[in-house]
Coordinates of C-alpha atoms and ligand atoms in Angstrom, one line a residue:
X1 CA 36.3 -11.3 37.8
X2 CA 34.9 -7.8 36.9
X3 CA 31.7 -6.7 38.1
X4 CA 28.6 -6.5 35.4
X5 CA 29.2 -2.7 35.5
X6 CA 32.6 -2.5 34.5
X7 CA 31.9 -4.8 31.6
X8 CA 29.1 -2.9 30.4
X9 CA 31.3 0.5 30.2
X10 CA 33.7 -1.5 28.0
X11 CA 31.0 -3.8 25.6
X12 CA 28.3 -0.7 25.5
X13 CA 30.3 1.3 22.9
X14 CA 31.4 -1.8 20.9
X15 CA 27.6 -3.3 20.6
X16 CA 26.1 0.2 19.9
X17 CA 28.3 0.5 16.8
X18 CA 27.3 -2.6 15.9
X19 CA 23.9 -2.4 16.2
X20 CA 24.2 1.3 15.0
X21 CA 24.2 -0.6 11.5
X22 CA 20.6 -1.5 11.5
X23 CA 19.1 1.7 11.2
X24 CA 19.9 1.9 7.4
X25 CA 17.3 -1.3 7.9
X26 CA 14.4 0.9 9.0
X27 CA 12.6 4.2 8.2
X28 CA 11.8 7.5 10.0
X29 CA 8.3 7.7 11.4
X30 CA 6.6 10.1 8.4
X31 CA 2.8 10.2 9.4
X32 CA 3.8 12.7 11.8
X33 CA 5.2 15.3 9.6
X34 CA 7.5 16.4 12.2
X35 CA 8.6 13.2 13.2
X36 CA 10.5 12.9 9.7
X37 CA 13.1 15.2 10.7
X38 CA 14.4 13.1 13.0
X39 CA 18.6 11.6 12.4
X40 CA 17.6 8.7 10.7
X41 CA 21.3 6.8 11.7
X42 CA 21.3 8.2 15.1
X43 CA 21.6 5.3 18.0
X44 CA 21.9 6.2 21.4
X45 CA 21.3 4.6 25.0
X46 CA 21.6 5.6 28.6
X47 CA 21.4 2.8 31.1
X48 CA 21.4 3.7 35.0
X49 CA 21.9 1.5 38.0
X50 CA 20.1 1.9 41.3
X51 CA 22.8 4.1 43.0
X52 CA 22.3 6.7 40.5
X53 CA 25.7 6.1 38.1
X54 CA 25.2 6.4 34.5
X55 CA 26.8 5.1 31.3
X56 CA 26.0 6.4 27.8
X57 CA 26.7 5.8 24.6
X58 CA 26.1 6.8 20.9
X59 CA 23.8 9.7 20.5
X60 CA 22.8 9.8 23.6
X61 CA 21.8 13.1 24.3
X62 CA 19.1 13.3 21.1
X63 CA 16.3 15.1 21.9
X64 CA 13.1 13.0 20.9
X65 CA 9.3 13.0 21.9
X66 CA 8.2 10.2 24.1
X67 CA 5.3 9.3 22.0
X68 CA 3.5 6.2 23.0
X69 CA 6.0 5.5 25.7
X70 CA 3.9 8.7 27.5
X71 CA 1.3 5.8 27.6
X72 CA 2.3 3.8 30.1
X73 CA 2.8 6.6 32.4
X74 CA -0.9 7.7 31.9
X75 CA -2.0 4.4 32.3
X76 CA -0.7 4.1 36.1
X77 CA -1.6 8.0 36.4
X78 CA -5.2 6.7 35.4
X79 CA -5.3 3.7 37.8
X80 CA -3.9 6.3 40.7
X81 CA -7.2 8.1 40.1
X82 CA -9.4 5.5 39.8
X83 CA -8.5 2.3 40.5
X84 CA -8.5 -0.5 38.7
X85 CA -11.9 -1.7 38.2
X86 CA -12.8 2.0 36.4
X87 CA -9.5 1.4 34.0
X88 CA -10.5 -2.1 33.1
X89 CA -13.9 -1.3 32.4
X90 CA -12.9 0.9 29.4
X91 CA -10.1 -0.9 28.4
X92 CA -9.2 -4.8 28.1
X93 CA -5.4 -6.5 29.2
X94 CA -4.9 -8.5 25.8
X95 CA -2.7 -7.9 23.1
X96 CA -4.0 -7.6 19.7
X97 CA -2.0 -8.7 17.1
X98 CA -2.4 -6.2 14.9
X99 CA -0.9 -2.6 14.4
X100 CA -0.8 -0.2 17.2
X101 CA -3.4 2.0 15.4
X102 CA -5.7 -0.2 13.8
X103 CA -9.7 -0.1 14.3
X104 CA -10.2 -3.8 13.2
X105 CA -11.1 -5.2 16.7
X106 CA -13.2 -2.2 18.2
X107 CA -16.0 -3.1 15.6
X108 CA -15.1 -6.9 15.6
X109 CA -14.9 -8.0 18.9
X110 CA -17.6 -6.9 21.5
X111 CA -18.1 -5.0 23.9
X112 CA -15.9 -3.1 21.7
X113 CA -13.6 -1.2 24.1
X114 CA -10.0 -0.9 22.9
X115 CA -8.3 -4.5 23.6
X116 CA -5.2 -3.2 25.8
X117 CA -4.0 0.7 27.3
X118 CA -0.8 0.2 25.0
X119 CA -2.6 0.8 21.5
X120 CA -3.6 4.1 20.3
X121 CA -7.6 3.4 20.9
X122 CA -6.9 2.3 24.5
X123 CA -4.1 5.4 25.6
X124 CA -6.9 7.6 24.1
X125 CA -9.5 5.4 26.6
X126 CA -7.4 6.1 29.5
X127 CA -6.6 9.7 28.7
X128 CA -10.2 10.3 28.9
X129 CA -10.4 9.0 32.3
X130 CA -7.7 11.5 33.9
X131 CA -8.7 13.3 36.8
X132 CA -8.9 17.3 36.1
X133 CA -11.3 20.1 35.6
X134 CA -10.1 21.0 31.9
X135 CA -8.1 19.6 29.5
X136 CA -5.1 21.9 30.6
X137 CA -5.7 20.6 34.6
X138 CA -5.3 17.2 33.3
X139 CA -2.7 17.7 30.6
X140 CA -0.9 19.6 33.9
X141 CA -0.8 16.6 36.1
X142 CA 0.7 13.9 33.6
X143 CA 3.4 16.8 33.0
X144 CA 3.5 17.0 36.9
X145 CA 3.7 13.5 37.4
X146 CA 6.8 13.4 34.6
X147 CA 8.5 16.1 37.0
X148 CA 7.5 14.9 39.6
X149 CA 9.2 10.9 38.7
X150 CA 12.4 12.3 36.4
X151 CA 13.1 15.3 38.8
X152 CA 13.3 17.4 36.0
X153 CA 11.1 20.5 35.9
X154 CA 11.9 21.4 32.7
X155 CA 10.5 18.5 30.4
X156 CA 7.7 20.6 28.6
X157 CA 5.9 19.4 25.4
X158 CA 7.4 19.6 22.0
X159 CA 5.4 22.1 20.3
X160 CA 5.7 21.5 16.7
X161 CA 5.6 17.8 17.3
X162 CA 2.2 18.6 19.1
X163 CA 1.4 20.8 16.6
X164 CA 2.3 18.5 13.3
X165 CA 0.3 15.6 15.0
X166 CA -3.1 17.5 15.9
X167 CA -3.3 18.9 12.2
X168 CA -2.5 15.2 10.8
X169 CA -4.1 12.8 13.3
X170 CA -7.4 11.7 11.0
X171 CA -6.4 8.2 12.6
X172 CA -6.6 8.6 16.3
X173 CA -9.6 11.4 15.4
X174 CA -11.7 8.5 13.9
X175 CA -10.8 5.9 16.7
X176 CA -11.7 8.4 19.3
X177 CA -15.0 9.2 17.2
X178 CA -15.5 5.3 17.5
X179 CA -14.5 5.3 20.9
X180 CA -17.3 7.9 21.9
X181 CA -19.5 5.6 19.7
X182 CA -19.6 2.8 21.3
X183 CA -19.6 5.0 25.1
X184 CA -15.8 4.0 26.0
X185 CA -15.9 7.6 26.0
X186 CA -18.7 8.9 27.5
X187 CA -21.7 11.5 27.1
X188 CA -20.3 14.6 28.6
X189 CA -16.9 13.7 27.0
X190 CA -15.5 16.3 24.2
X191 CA -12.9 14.3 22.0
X192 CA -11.5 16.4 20.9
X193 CA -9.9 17.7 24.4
X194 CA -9.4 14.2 24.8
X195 CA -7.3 14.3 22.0
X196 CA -5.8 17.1 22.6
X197 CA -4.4 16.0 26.3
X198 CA -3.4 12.7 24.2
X199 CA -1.6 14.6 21.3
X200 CA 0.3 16.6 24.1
X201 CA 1.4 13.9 26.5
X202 CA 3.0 12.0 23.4
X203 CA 4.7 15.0 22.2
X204 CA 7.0 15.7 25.7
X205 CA 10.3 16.2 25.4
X206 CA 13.0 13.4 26.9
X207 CA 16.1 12.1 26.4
X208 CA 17.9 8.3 26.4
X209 CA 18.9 9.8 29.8
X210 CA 15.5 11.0 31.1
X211 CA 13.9 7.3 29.9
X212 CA 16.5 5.5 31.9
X213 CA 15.7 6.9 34.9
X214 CA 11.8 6.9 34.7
X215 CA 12.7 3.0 33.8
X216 CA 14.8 2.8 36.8
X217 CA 11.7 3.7 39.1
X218 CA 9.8 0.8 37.1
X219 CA 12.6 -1.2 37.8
X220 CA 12.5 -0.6 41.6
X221 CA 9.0 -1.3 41.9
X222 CA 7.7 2.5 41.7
X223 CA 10.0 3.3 44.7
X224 CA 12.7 5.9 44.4
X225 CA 15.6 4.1 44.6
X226 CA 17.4 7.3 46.0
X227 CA 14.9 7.6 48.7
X228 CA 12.9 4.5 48.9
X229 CA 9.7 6.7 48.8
X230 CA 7.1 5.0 47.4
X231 CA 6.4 7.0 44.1
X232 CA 3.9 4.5 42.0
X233 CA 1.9 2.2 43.6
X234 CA 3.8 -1.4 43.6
X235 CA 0.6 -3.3 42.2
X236 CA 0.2 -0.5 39.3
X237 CA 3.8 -0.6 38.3
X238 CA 3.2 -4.6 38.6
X239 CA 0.2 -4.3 36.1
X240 CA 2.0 -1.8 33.7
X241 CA 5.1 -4.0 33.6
X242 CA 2.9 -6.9 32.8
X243 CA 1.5 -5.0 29.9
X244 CA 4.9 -3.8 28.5
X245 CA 6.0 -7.5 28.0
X246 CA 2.8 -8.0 26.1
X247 CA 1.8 -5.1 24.5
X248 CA 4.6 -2.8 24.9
X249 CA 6.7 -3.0 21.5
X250 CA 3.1 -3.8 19.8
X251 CA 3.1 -6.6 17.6
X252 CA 6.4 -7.6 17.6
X253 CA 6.1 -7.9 21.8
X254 CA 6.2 -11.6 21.8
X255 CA 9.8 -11.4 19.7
X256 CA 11.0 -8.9 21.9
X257 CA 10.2 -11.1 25.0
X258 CA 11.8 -14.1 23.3
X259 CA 15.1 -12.0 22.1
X260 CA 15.4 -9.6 24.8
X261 CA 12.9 -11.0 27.5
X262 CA 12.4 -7.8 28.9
X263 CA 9.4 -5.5 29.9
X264 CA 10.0 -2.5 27.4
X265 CA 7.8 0.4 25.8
X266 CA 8.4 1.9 22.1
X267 CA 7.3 5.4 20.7
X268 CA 7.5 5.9 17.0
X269 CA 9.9 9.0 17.7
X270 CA 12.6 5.6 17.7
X271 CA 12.6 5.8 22.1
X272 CA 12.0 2.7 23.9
X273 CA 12.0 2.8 27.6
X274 CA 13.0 -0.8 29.2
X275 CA 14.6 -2.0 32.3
X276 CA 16.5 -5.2 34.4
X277 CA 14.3 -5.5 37.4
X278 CA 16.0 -4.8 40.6
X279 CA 19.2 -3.8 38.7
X280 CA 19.3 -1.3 35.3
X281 CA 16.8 1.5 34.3
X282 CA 17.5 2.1 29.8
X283 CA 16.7 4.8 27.6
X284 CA 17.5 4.1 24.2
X285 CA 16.6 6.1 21.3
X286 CA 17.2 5.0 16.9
X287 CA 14.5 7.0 15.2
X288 CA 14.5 4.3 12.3
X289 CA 11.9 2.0 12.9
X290 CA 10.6 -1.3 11.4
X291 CA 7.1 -2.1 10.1
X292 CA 5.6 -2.6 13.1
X293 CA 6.6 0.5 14.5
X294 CA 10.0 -0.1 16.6
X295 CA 13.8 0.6 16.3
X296 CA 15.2 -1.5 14.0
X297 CA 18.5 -0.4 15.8
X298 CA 17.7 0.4 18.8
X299 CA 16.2 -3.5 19.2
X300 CA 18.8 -5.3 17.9
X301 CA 21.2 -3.2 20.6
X302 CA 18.9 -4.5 23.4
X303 CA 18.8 -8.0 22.1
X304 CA 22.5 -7.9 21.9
X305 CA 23.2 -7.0 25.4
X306 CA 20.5 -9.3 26.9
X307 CA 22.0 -12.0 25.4
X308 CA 25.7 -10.7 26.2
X309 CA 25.0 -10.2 30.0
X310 CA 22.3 -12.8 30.2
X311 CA 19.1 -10.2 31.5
X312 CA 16.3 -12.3 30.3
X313 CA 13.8 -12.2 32.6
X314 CA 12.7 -15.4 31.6
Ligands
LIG1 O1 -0.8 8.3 18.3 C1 0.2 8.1 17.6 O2 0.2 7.6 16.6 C2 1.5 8.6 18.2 N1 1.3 9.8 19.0 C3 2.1 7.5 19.1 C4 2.2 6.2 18.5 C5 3.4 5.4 18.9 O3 4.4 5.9 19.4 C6 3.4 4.0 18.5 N2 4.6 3.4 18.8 N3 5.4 2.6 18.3

């Protein structure tokens, strides 16, 4: 009987051009000008074990901004900081139901703090909360921290992505307005620095490669499974995990969980970060994406292989 591994080296290239199909299904992210450049058929995934071995596939080493996959990242960099009871004060742990930049609930529901850290109005909530004496301090420690977790000093931020979003992002400029508001950000906070830090984290630089092995620390728990050094606090990687499975691919996460049935984070750049606890850290990356903001191809590939090798968590 071959091992899981060996069976994944020979079925990864076979479901990828399978799935590969699916992007004609979706669209290119467009709001961000930049964003529409991206290889609209392009499919590609990295998946890496706990010893460290890789296995690629498709267009695997696409260069793509992590966009709201940054998010979860600053979330456990915010509850570092500060704890949990600061986080959850500004931000809720319930998924919305609606699109990952929508306003609708901030005026609906009280006390009108963003519903969950996932959405754009609660990653801007948590940005604000960052420890740092400027925007460029703080903006410097979730780069750090990205270093610091992928061991790759040379991740930097995507400067015309940056660029195209801050000139376009009347959005996230009014939900931060409404943010500061209704005091989720507070009195001495500038919004847009806030932004600015936001618009900057989401515009870093990865590959499939680079996703699979921040996944794989997620995977482990927040330990390095190289060293077994404790790199994330195990309850914060508990709570962000929890959040991925509800929140993380936005309203489509309750699909996801019932086709794939693992914790996973999307980005409009076509990225999605997931993992097999205890086993497989995955980078995947299929810029066209579907109405609610995900692969198309890129989550048919995951569903495939979840079903093929049985990695449902539940
Ligand atoms: O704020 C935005 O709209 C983007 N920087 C990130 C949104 C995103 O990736 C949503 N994901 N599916």
């Amino acid at each position: 009987m071959p091992n899981e591994w060996s069976q994944l080296q020979v079925k990864l290239p076979q479901l990828l051009e399978e799935s590969r199909v699916y992007a004609s299904r979706g669209k290119v992210a467009e709001y961000i000008p930049e964003l529409a450049l991206a290889p609209s058929g392009a499919l590609g995934i990295a998946i890496m074990n706990m010893k460290g071995d890789l296995l690629t596939a498709g267009d695997c080493r696409l260069s793509f901004t992590m966009q709201s996959i940054s998010k979860i990242f600053t979330l456990m960099l915010a509850l570092m900081d500060l704890g949990e009871e600061a986080v959850f004060t500004k931000v809720g742990k319930e998924p919305t139901g609606d699109d990952f930049n929508s306003m609708l609930k901030l005026e609906l529901v009280e006390p009108g703090i963003p519903f969950n850290p996932l959405i754009n109005a609660g990653a801007i909530a948590v940005t604000s909360l960052l420890r740092g004496a400027t925007p460029a301090d703080r903006f410097g420690r979730v780069l750090d921290f990205f270093h610091m977790l992928t061991g790759d000093d040379s991740l930097q931020v995507n400067e015309a992505v940056y660029q195209s979003e801050k000139r376009t992002a009347h959005r996230n400029r009014s939900l931060a307005y409404f943010l500061k508001e209704n005091e989720v950000l507070d009195e001495q906070t500038d919004v847009e620095e806030v932004l600015d830090v936001y618009f900057r984290h989401c515009a870093i630089e990865v590959n499939c490669r680079h996703l699979a092995s921040l996944a794989r620390i997620l995977a482990n728990q927040g330990a390095d499974p190289a060293t077994g050094r404790q790199l994330i606090p195990r309850r914060y990687v508990q709570i962000t995990k929890t959040f991925m499975i509800s929140c993380g691919m936005y309203n489509a996460s309750g699909e996801f969980a019932i086709q794939a049935g693992l914790p996973a984070k999307s980005g409009v750049s076509g990225g999605i970060l997931t993992f097999v606890p205890g086993r497989y850290g995955i980078g995947v990356v299929g810029p066209a994406l579907n109405s609610k903001g995900n692969s198309t191809a890129g989550v048919h590939l995951l569903e495939q292989l979840s079903r093929t090798f049985d990695w449902s968590i539940f």
